[in-house]
XYZ file of C-alpha atoms in Angstrom:
583
model
C -54.538 -42.151 -41.836
C -57.687 -43.467 -40.091
C -61.349 -43.594 -41.312
C -61.803 -39.804 -40.151
C -58.740 -38.414 -42.582
C -56.478 -37.821 -39.282
C -53.257 -39.473 -38.832
C -52.690 -42.357 -36.697
C -52.809 -41.816 -33.037
C -48.678 -41.937 -32.412
C -48.792 -39.346 -35.364
C -51.282 -36.975 -33.572
C -50.109 -34.027 -31.538
C -52.361 -34.338 -28.197
C -52.566 -30.690 -28.026
C -54.942 -30.816 -31.314
C -57.046 -33.495 -29.494
C -58.899 -31.243 -27.025
C -62.606 -31.043 -27.705
C -65.401 -28.650 -26.516
C -67.984 -30.666 -24.226
C -71.181 -28.242 -23.868
C -72.339 -30.158 -21.068
C -69.495 -29.031 -18.811
C -68.530 -25.741 -20.714
C -64.675 -26.974 -21.027
C -62.390 -28.551 -23.219
C -61.742 -32.254 -22.770
C -58.924 -34.421 -24.125
C -59.652 -37.013 -26.553
C -56.756 -39.219 -27.523
C -58.524 -42.068 -29.079
C -60.312 -41.323 -32.460
C -64.113 -41.370 -32.059
C -66.318 -42.799 -34.947
C -68.406 -40.127 -36.743
C -71.856 -41.180 -35.391
C -70.369 -42.156 -31.904
C -72.654 -40.611 -29.117
C -69.466 -39.840 -27.344
C -68.502 -37.272 -29.862
C -68.597 -33.886 -28.254
C -70.439 -30.853 -29.749
C -73.817 -30.251 -31.143
C -73.044 -32.589 -34.256
C -69.317 -32.931 -34.844
C -67.828 -32.101 -38.050
C -69.583 -31.613 -41.092
C -66.646 -32.198 -43.622
C -66.084 -34.965 -46.028
C -66.683 -38.296 -44.938
C -68.600 -37.570 -41.679
C -72.176 -37.776 -41.332
C -74.135 -34.508 -40.203
C -76.637 -35.920 -37.091
C -78.486 -32.699 -37.040
C -79.845 -33.450 -40.335
C -83.496 -35.061 -40.064
C -83.663 -38.661 -41.042
C -86.775 -38.016 -42.632
C -85.550 -35.490 -45.087
C -81.967 -36.429 -46.037
C -81.752 -34.407 -48.911
C -83.101 -31.074 -47.196
C -80.824 -28.186 -47.981
C -78.983 -26.053 -45.477
C -79.998 -22.479 -45.715
C -76.383 -21.578 -45.937
C -73.240 -23.244 -47.058
C -71.398 -24.061 -43.832
C -74.210 -23.421 -41.569
C -77.238 -25.577 -40.689
C -80.699 -24.432 -40.256
C -80.155 -23.724 -36.570
C -77.262 -21.573 -37.614
C -74.318 -22.997 -36.028
C -70.985 -23.144 -38.047
C -68.429 -25.908 -38.115
C -64.939 -26.416 -39.258
C -63.720 -29.933 -40.563
C -61.088 -30.180 -37.581
C -63.719 -32.058 -35.207
C -64.082 -28.706 -32.855
C -67.344 -26.906 -32.865
C -66.850 -23.203 -32.821
C -69.583 -20.561 -32.906
C -68.305 -18.019 -35.526
C -69.938 -15.490 -37.763
C -70.782 -17.065 -41.491
C -67.957 -16.822 -43.793
C -69.816 -17.072 -47.157
C -73.108 -15.367 -48.340
C -76.112 -17.638 -48.895
C -75.705 -16.487 -52.787
C -72.517 -18.563 -52.851
C -74.521 -21.734 -51.754
C -77.278 -20.985 -54.119
C -74.730 -20.878 -57.111
C -73.334 -23.952 -56.109
C -76.495 -25.866 -56.139
C -77.716 -24.642 -59.280
C -74.412 -25.795 -61.097
C -75.632 -29.143 -59.920
C -72.206 -29.738 -57.741
C -72.283 -30.886 -54.038
C -72.177 -27.788 -51.865
C -68.948 -27.567 -50.368
C -67.832 -24.842 -47.869
C -64.842 -23.317 -47.744
C -62.232 -24.499 -44.977
C -62.287 -22.055 -41.920
C -58.753 -21.012 -40.606
C -58.544 -23.092 -37.548
C -57.766 -21.665 -33.872
C -54.281 -20.711 -33.107
C -52.365 -22.601 -30.670
C -52.557 -19.574 -28.412
C -56.273 -19.418 -28.488
C -56.492 -23.224 -28.291
C -54.710 -22.847 -25.066
C -56.193 -20.359 -23.640
C -59.489 -22.091 -24.183
C -58.599 -25.566 -22.363
C -56.510 -23.986 -19.836
C -59.411 -22.286 -18.496
C -61.279 -25.712 -18.438
C -61.333 -28.738 -16.243
C -57.727 -29.367 -16.259
C -55.867 -28.395 -12.895
C -52.123 -26.939 -12.295
C -50.431 -28.537 -9.174
C -47.362 -26.622 -8.417
C -45.117 -28.435 -5.518
C -41.662 -28.397 -4.808
C -39.243 -31.463 -5.053
C -37.489 -33.698 -7.265
C -40.610 -33.537 -9.427
C -41.200 -29.920 -9.574
C -44.722 -28.902 -10.829
C -47.304 -30.936 -12.699
C -49.854 -30.570 -15.093
C -52.307 -33.598 -14.756
C -54.895 -35.219 -17.111
C -57.447 -37.524 -16.737
C -55.853 -40.066 -19.397
C -52.768 -40.241 -17.066
C -54.596 -42.086 -14.110
C -52.944 -45.240 -14.666
C -49.232 -43.697 -14.656
C -49.566 -43.045 -10.888
C -48.035 -45.294 -8.249
C -49.543 -45.234 -4.809
C -48.255 -46.727 -1.538
C -50.691 -47.190 1.441
C -48.895 -45.745 4.421
C -51.709 -46.337 6.943
C -52.807 -42.650 6.789
C -55.613 -41.907 4.221
C -56.009 -38.112 4.565
C -58.618 -36.198 2.135
C -57.071 -35.027 -0.729
C -58.035 -31.130 0.127
C -58.310 -29.775 3.572
C -59.640 -26.125 4.985
C -56.500 -25.923 6.931
C -52.701 -25.498 6.005
C -51.401 -28.225 3.818
C -48.261 -29.922 4.422
C -46.679 -32.226 1.720
C -43.829 -34.269 2.060
C -41.854 -34.259 -1.333
C -39.212 -36.932 -1.272
C -36.505 -37.569 -3.988
C -35.027 -40.917 -3.729
C -31.410 -41.964 -5.111
C -32.996 -45.386 -6.140
C -30.703 -46.947 -8.635
C -32.533 -49.241 -10.357
C -35.296 -49.255 -12.836
C -35.238 -47.474 -16.590
C -33.118 -44.248 -16.383
C -31.888 -44.494 -12.647
C -28.658 -46.574 -13.449
C -25.014 -45.418 -13.844
C -25.173 -43.244 -10.662
C -22.892 -44.777 -7.952
C -24.278 -47.351 -6.002
C -26.181 -49.054 -8.948
C -29.178 -51.399 -7.295
C -29.805 -49.128 -4.406
C -33.150 -49.688 -3.088
C -33.588 -46.033 -2.822
C -32.970 -43.786 0.311
C -34.604 -40.627 1.349
C -31.622 -38.388 -0.704
C -33.695 -35.131 -0.955
C -36.278 -34.108 1.148
C -38.549 -31.337 1.362
C -41.462 -30.467 3.769
C -43.976 -28.280 1.418
C -45.843 -25.987 3.892
C -48.735 -24.282 2.206
C -50.399 -21.464 4.476
C -54.223 -21.961 5.522
C -55.105 -19.077 3.073
C -53.169 -20.038 0.382
C -51.229 -16.672 0.049
C -47.590 -18.319 0.585
C -45.683 -21.105 1.030
C -42.589 -22.547 2.589
C -40.339 -25.338 1.602
C -37.867 -26.770 4.234
C -35.057 -28.651 2.896
C -33.896 -31.435 5.263
C -30.308 -32.492 4.971
C -29.929 -36.375 4.234
C -27.377 -36.497 6.714
C -28.870 -35.135 9.892
C -28.835 -37.234 12.781
C -32.126 -38.092 14.079
C -34.544 -40.806 15.494
C -36.783 -42.905 13.134
C -39.853 -44.444 15.108
C -41.441 -47.681 14.651
C -42.977 -47.840 11.077
C -46.067 -50.170 10.199
C -45.704 -51.246 6.365
C -48.123 -52.502 4.021
C -46.786 -55.942 2.769
C -47.481 -57.469 -1.009
C -50.243 -60.112 0.539
C -52.174 -57.287 2.477
C -50.570 -57.687 5.839
C -48.534 -55.376 7.978
C -45.157 -55.286 8.835
C -43.761 -53.353 11.754
C -40.407 -51.956 11.172
C -38.524 -51.354 14.724
C -37.584 -47.613 15.094
C -33.906 -46.785 15.598
C -32.140 -43.657 17.616
C -29.486 -41.469 16.439
C -29.148 -42.621 12.855
C -28.842 -40.825 9.426
C -32.181 -39.176 8.325
C -31.765 -40.743 4.761
C -32.187 -44.224 6.181
C -35.624 -43.589 7.158
C -36.642 -44.884 3.350
C -35.243 -48.105 1.958
C -33.228 -49.290 4.896
C -34.603 -52.617 6.330
C -37.481 -52.239 4.009
C -38.772 -48.825 5.204
C -41.651 -47.162 2.609
C -42.412 -43.609 2.361
C -44.725 -43.685 5.532
C -41.686 -44.303 7.619
C -40.201 -41.071 6.266
C -43.558 -39.216 6.844
C -43.328 -40.253 10.805
C -40.066 -39.644 10.942
C -40.257 -35.980 9.811
C -43.184 -35.486 12.113
C -41.130 -36.483 14.927
C -38.392 -34.181 13.910
C -40.588 -31.091 13.161
C -43.725 -31.381 15.112
C -45.546 -30.839 11.868
C -48.413 -33.045 10.826
C -48.013 -34.099 7.368
C -51.161 -34.360 5.021
C -49.593 -36.063 1.879
C -46.415 -37.373 0.331
C -45.087 -37.156 -3.268
C -41.991 -39.182 -4.446
C -39.936 -39.154 -7.536
C -36.463 -40.560 -8.981
C -33.546 -39.521 -10.642
C -35.367 -39.963 -13.930
C -38.147 -37.425 -12.847
C -35.522 -34.851 -12.937
C -34.068 -35.560 -16.466
C -37.499 -36.134 -18.022
C -39.318 -33.098 -16.502
C -36.576 -30.336 -17.052
C -36.780 -31.894 -20.914
C -40.430 -31.481 -20.684
C -40.705 -27.908 -19.880
C -37.717 -27.326 -22.691
C -35.094 -26.694 -19.901
C -34.519 -25.290 -16.681
C -32.045 -21.973 -16.435
C -29.609 -22.166 -13.978
C -26.492 -19.873 -12.826
C -22.863 -20.655 -11.624
C -21.013 -17.917 -10.188
C -17.857 -19.913 -11.271
C -16.605 -22.583 -13.483
C -17.848 -26.009 -12.381
C -16.135 -29.015 -13.097
C -17.382 -31.904 -11.034
C -15.870 -35.383 -12.019
C -18.271 -37.018 -9.456
C -21.677 -35.856 -11.319
C -19.901 -35.264 -14.397
C -21.048 -31.356 -14.740
C -19.299 -29.110 -16.724
C -20.293 -25.525 -16.747
C -18.715 -22.176 -17.371
C -19.646 -19.112 -15.217
C -22.653 -17.569 -15.954
C -26.418 -18.605 -16.777
C -27.224 -21.839 -18.565
C -30.498 -23.866 -19.588
C -30.079 -27.452 -18.777
C -32.349 -30.533 -19.389
C -31.786 -34.213 -19.234
C -28.760 -35.622 -17.977
C -27.224 -32.137 -17.471
C -30.248 -31.056 -15.059
C -29.748 -34.297 -12.990
C -25.909 -33.519 -12.528
C -26.637 -30.026 -11.914
C -29.088 -31.039 -8.639
C -26.332 -33.733 -7.765
C -23.405 -31.854 -7.759
C -21.615 -30.615 -4.539
C -17.733 -31.346 -4.875
C -16.585 -27.948 -6.715
C -19.136 -25.631 -5.221
C -19.543 -24.181 -1.760
C -18.115 -26.196 0.926
C -18.239 -29.435 -1.422
C -21.015 -30.768 1.261
C -24.653 -31.728 0.953
C -25.581 -28.482 2.334
C -24.082 -26.989 -1.011
C -26.028 -29.332 -2.715
C -29.162 -28.440 -1.324
C -28.527 -24.675 -2.490
C -28.310 -25.957 -6.097
C -31.494 -27.750 -5.520
C -33.257 -25.027 -4.412
C -31.895 -22.855 -7.167
C -33.098 -25.423 -9.539
C -36.454 -26.018 -8.320
C -37.225 -22.311 -7.988
C -36.268 -21.835 -11.730
C -38.353 -24.929 -12.779
C -41.619 -23.353 -10.618
C -41.304 -20.372 -12.343
C -40.757 -21.864 -15.909
C -44.000 -24.375 -15.273
C -46.084 -21.397 -14.064
C -44.794 -18.821 -17.066
C -47.024 -18.266 -20.179
C -44.351 -20.159 -22.222
C -45.382 -23.404 -20.788
C -49.032 -22.595 -19.772
C -49.725 -21.837 -23.253
C -48.124 -24.632 -24.921
C -50.292 -27.635 -25.136
C -47.601 -29.696 -26.134
C -45.273 -28.879 -23.385
C -48.113 -29.611 -20.865
C -48.992 -32.787 -22.174
C -45.460 -33.973 -22.235
C -44.966 -32.297 -18.842
C -48.145 -34.444 -17.234
C -47.077 -37.525 -18.886
C -43.540 -37.392 -17.491
C -44.832 -36.034 -14.037
C -47.678 -38.902 -13.609
C -45.120 -41.551 -14.507
C -42.394 -40.338 -11.919
C -44.808 -39.758 -9.156
C -45.400 -42.091 -6.266
C -47.917 -40.814 -3.777
C -50.397 -41.812 -0.645
C -53.512 -43.048 -1.333
C -55.263 -39.929 -0.188
C -54.125 -38.366 -3.601
C -53.703 -41.525 -5.471
C -55.773 -40.853 -8.615
C -55.555 -37.604 -11.366
C -58.977 -36.700 -9.651
C -57.886 -36.174 -6.433
C -54.469 -34.734 -7.473
C -56.281 -32.139 -9.398
C -58.731 -31.345 -6.721
C -55.360 -30.692 -4.693
C -53.927 -28.596 -7.700
C -56.950 -26.713 -7.545
C -56.616 -25.777 -4.013
C -53.198 -24.971 -4.057
C -52.624 -22.843 -7.352
C -53.461 -19.680 -5.794
C -49.772 -19.404 -4.157
C -47.819 -16.971 -6.149
C -44.172 -17.834 -7.088
C -43.197 -14.599 -5.496
C -44.499 -16.020 -1.810
C -42.586 -19.385 -2.193
C -39.604 -19.533 0.187
C -37.087 -22.447 0.357
C -35.289 -22.858 3.583
C -32.773 -25.338 4.824
C -33.406 -26.710 8.522
C -30.593 -25.269 10.365
C -27.688 -28.109 11.393
C -24.174 -28.177 13.177
C -21.286 -30.270 12.430
C -21.640 -33.259 14.523
C -18.693 -33.460 16.729
C -18.855 -37.246 16.730
C -18.786 -37.843 12.973
C -17.600 -35.388 10.852
C -19.508 -36.966 7.873
C -22.732 -36.199 9.521
C -24.634 -33.119 10.946
C -26.844 -32.507 14.183
C -30.109 -30.148 14.574
C -29.090 -26.716 15.537
C -31.898 -26.597 18.060
C -31.478 -23.054 18.935
C -32.372 -21.912 15.415
C -34.583 -25.022 14.327
C -37.191 -25.049 17.251
C -38.418 -21.655 16.146
C -38.315 -22.151 12.654
C -40.339 -25.270 13.140
C -42.867 -23.214 15.552
C -43.147 -20.893 12.523
C -44.534 -23.582 10.304
C -46.579 -25.323 12.670
C -48.325 -21.843 13.660
C -48.437 -21.163 9.650
C -46.024 -18.023 9.849
C -44.918 -17.087 6.639
C -41.079 -16.892 5.921
C -41.900 -14.451 3.168
C -44.497 -12.020 4.752
C -43.377 -10.908 7.957
C -46.471 -9.041 8.509
C -47.352 -9.136 12.431
C -50.784 -10.203 13.371
C -52.144 -8.120 16.005
C -52.828 -10.040 19.053
C -55.883 -9.942 21.119
C -54.808 -8.154 24.324
C -56.422 -9.167 27.665
C -55.499 -7.952 31.075
C -54.840 -4.167 31.541
C -51.594 -2.756 29.825
C -51.065 -0.679 33.096
C -50.802 -4.134 35.154
C -47.386 -3.913 37.111
C -45.908 -7.138 37.287
C -45.339 -8.073 41.153
C -41.966 -8.937 42.544
C -41.281 -12.927 41.896
C -41.141 -13.369 45.944
C -44.871 -12.213 45.988
C -46.293 -15.065 43.298
C -48.269 -17.944 44.278
C -49.061 -20.380 41.441
C -50.262 -24.018 41.007
C -49.320 -25.529 37.520
C -51.521 -28.072 35.808
C -50.612 -29.597 32.554
C -53.575 -29.417 29.856
C -51.590 -30.315 26.916
C -47.841 -29.636 26.913
C -45.144 -32.558 27.106
C -45.408 -35.435 29.503
C -44.074 -33.776 32.940
C -44.138 -30.440 31.984
C -46.185 -29.157 35.229
C -43.470 -30.668 37.536
C -40.831 -29.325 35.597
C -42.352 -25.904 35.317
C -42.889 -25.490 39.152
C -39.375 -26.431 39.491
C -37.953 -24.014 37.124
C -40.310 -21.343 38.638
C -39.044 -21.753 42.060
C -35.394 -22.568 41.476
C -34.902 -20.315 38.388
C -37.237 -17.357 38.959
C -37.437 -17.245 42.713
C -41.387 -17.319 42.990
C -42.843 -17.633 46.528
C -44.638 -20.893 45.711
C -45.212 -22.946 42.892
C -46.869 -26.600 43.002
C -47.607 -29.064 40.852
C -51.291 -29.592 40.167
C -50.829 -32.743 37.740
C -53.230 -33.027 34.899
C -55.557 -30.553 34.209
C -59.504 -31.447 33.790
C -59.276 -31.255 30.046
C -56.676 -30.155 27.509
C -56.354 -26.765 26.237
C -54.821 -25.590 22.726
C -53.235 -22.296 24.304
C -51.615 -22.080 27.829
C -53.506 -19.834 29.973
C -53.190 -17.938 33.313
C -56.530 -17.399 35.610
C -56.223 -14.882 38.318
C -58.669 -13.090 40.607
C -58.618 -8.989 40.189
C -56.354 -8.597 42.849
C -53.789 -10.846 41.551
C -53.391 -9.296 38.235
C -49.807 -8.238 39.107
C -48.780 -11.911 39.671
C -50.360 -12.583 36.566
C -48.438 -10.214 34.821
C -45.327 -11.618 36.442
C -45.856 -15.186 34.990
C -46.595 -13.742 31.595
C -43.032 -12.054 31.302
C -41.423 -14.876 32.945
C -42.761 -17.678 30.587
C -42.712 -15.237 27.546
C -46.628 -15.575 27.050
C -48.615 -13.056 25.281
C -50.869 -10.833 27.152
C -53.774 -12.558 25.808
C -52.823 -15.462 28.136
C -54.212 -13.665 31.022
C -57.871 -14.191 32.094
C -59.653 -12.601 34.981
C -61.803 -14.917 36.906
C -64.194 -14.251 40.028
C -62.715 -15.240 43.229
C -60.746 -13.676 46.179
C -57.383 -14.994 44.970
C -56.718 -17.071 48.076
C -55.556 -19.896 45.852
C -53.290 -18.161 44.047
C -52.746 -17.736 40.201
C -53.748 -20.787 38.324
C -51.451 -21.602 35.497
C -52.800 -24.156 32.601
C -49.822 -25.353 30.179
C -51.431 -25.921 26.763
C -50.575 -27.717 23.647
C -48.666 -25.013 22.350
C -46.186 -25.196 25.624
C -42.874 -26.914 24.711
C -40.714 -25.870 28.032
C -40.602 -23.485 30.537
C -38.972 -20.106 29.461
C -39.417 -20.918 25.605
C -42.013 -18.629 23.989
C -45.439 -20.372 22.938
C -45.817 -18.107 20.045
C -43.750 -18.690 17.000
C -41.254 -15.668 16.132
C -42.579 -13.399 13.499
C -39.320 -13.847 11.174
C -37.277 -16.794 10.698
C -33.889 -16.815 13.121
C -30.719 -15.084 11.753
C -28.543 -17.378 9.928
C -30.999 -19.726 8.735
C -30.270 -20.435 4.961
C -33.450 -19.477 2.683
C -34.118 -18.623 -1.093
C -37.179 -16.932 -2.579
C -38.700 -18.704 -5.591
C -39.163 -15.604 -7.442
C -35.290 -14.590 -7.412
C -33.770 -14.911 -10.621
C -30.492 -13.874 -9.542
C -29.331 -16.804 -7.606
C -25.958 -18.263 -8.697
C -24.124 -21.238 -7.298
C -20.735 -20.328 -5.782
């Protein structure tokens, strides 16, 4: 026992160490005992129980009696547990008077403490933030006391923790097989590759989120990557073409910044932050929340992952949870793609568990979860502290579980190597465009486009279209390729390459004189542009129609706008679906 009559720090349930701070109006975690007369004690005066000095009593009149037993002259009541709480008086003044008359020291009756649920509701509403992210590490409840747990890597990109626009977080589960809790899984001593990777996109209005699973065996290009060395210098790791995606981390001393740049090159999506965790995170986090419910459509007996499950629903944690997210040989087609479906089921269930009342109203679980999560995390410098992570948490916590959708990047078998896959560009490109354009895979409400030009405008025949093409933001060479495509594929009368536009533009546009509205409408149809791309300008139309390719342009004939729904055949799972079973 310590001087305050409390157990030693190691015996104290952290859930009981939350103390109200009137300066902030919230509860704060105090893990280290504070002396009775310490100026750091929260509340109006701390506890007035045995062994504690009441700082609210006047130094000039130490024997001045309180007006009521258990209440000081100002009328604030205290219990002996170290928390101040304003509650009605429990005893009458006559009780106190009789106590004084008997010559004994006045001693108030111990007030019943707050229930666990009441405590949780109080401090949950305080200054601690909930961060729900997707990946091996699931969701995190972060405490200021855990700041030292977090590892960070300087990837040369230091974005602010919070942004007004969409947020894109790269979540990496590494297969590192060194360190505590990570040994005994296959290739011991592995430096850790990008084994499980999600691109977690949160919409600008924070109403929905999309988590894109990137298969580890997809063949892609890895760009050059600057990496920070221990001595502060920067080493450039040369890029590679046509290699496995998972080698973007660990191989040739690549750091998470290399995976970051690889995903940006693959998807065209600008990333704000990364979070990385290892095998041990799955074990620790699943245990911290009291287990995660999963479902198997058939019996599973995988000798590789050592997972044995009967058909039906089960709650897994620790080693069994890790075995579940690693298994693949006895589910689906036995490939990494089948394993991704298990991971999406597991993470969906973990998100539901973390956001449930069972976890959010259990202080002990939240403490264990926060401790395990921060120890497991490696992040970029932009969110390299609990304060920054909590700011991000507060910004993202509005996303409802029912509006989080997991999807897998569409791939095809690689004809040159059956152990790998290649990007299914026909399906992947529109999917990536949906993420870039901040379109939800959950809500398919079609935004009303601002229509420009006359709906009655009849497209002119291609043989009457004269157009000059300039590049104002599309890929290099787009103006020339588009002009050739319009001439050879669409049969326009004239299409010339006007070179680069005077300035870059975000959206592709067609400027036309009033009498050339028909020619502009024909180009809208050919190029699959929205009617809002048409803009009427003054002039006699002698120079024909002016087509300026914007940053939204990818290739002639490809729509510049993202589709309103995911392409057919894209595998996806809603995080709120409780009936998903591994097949």
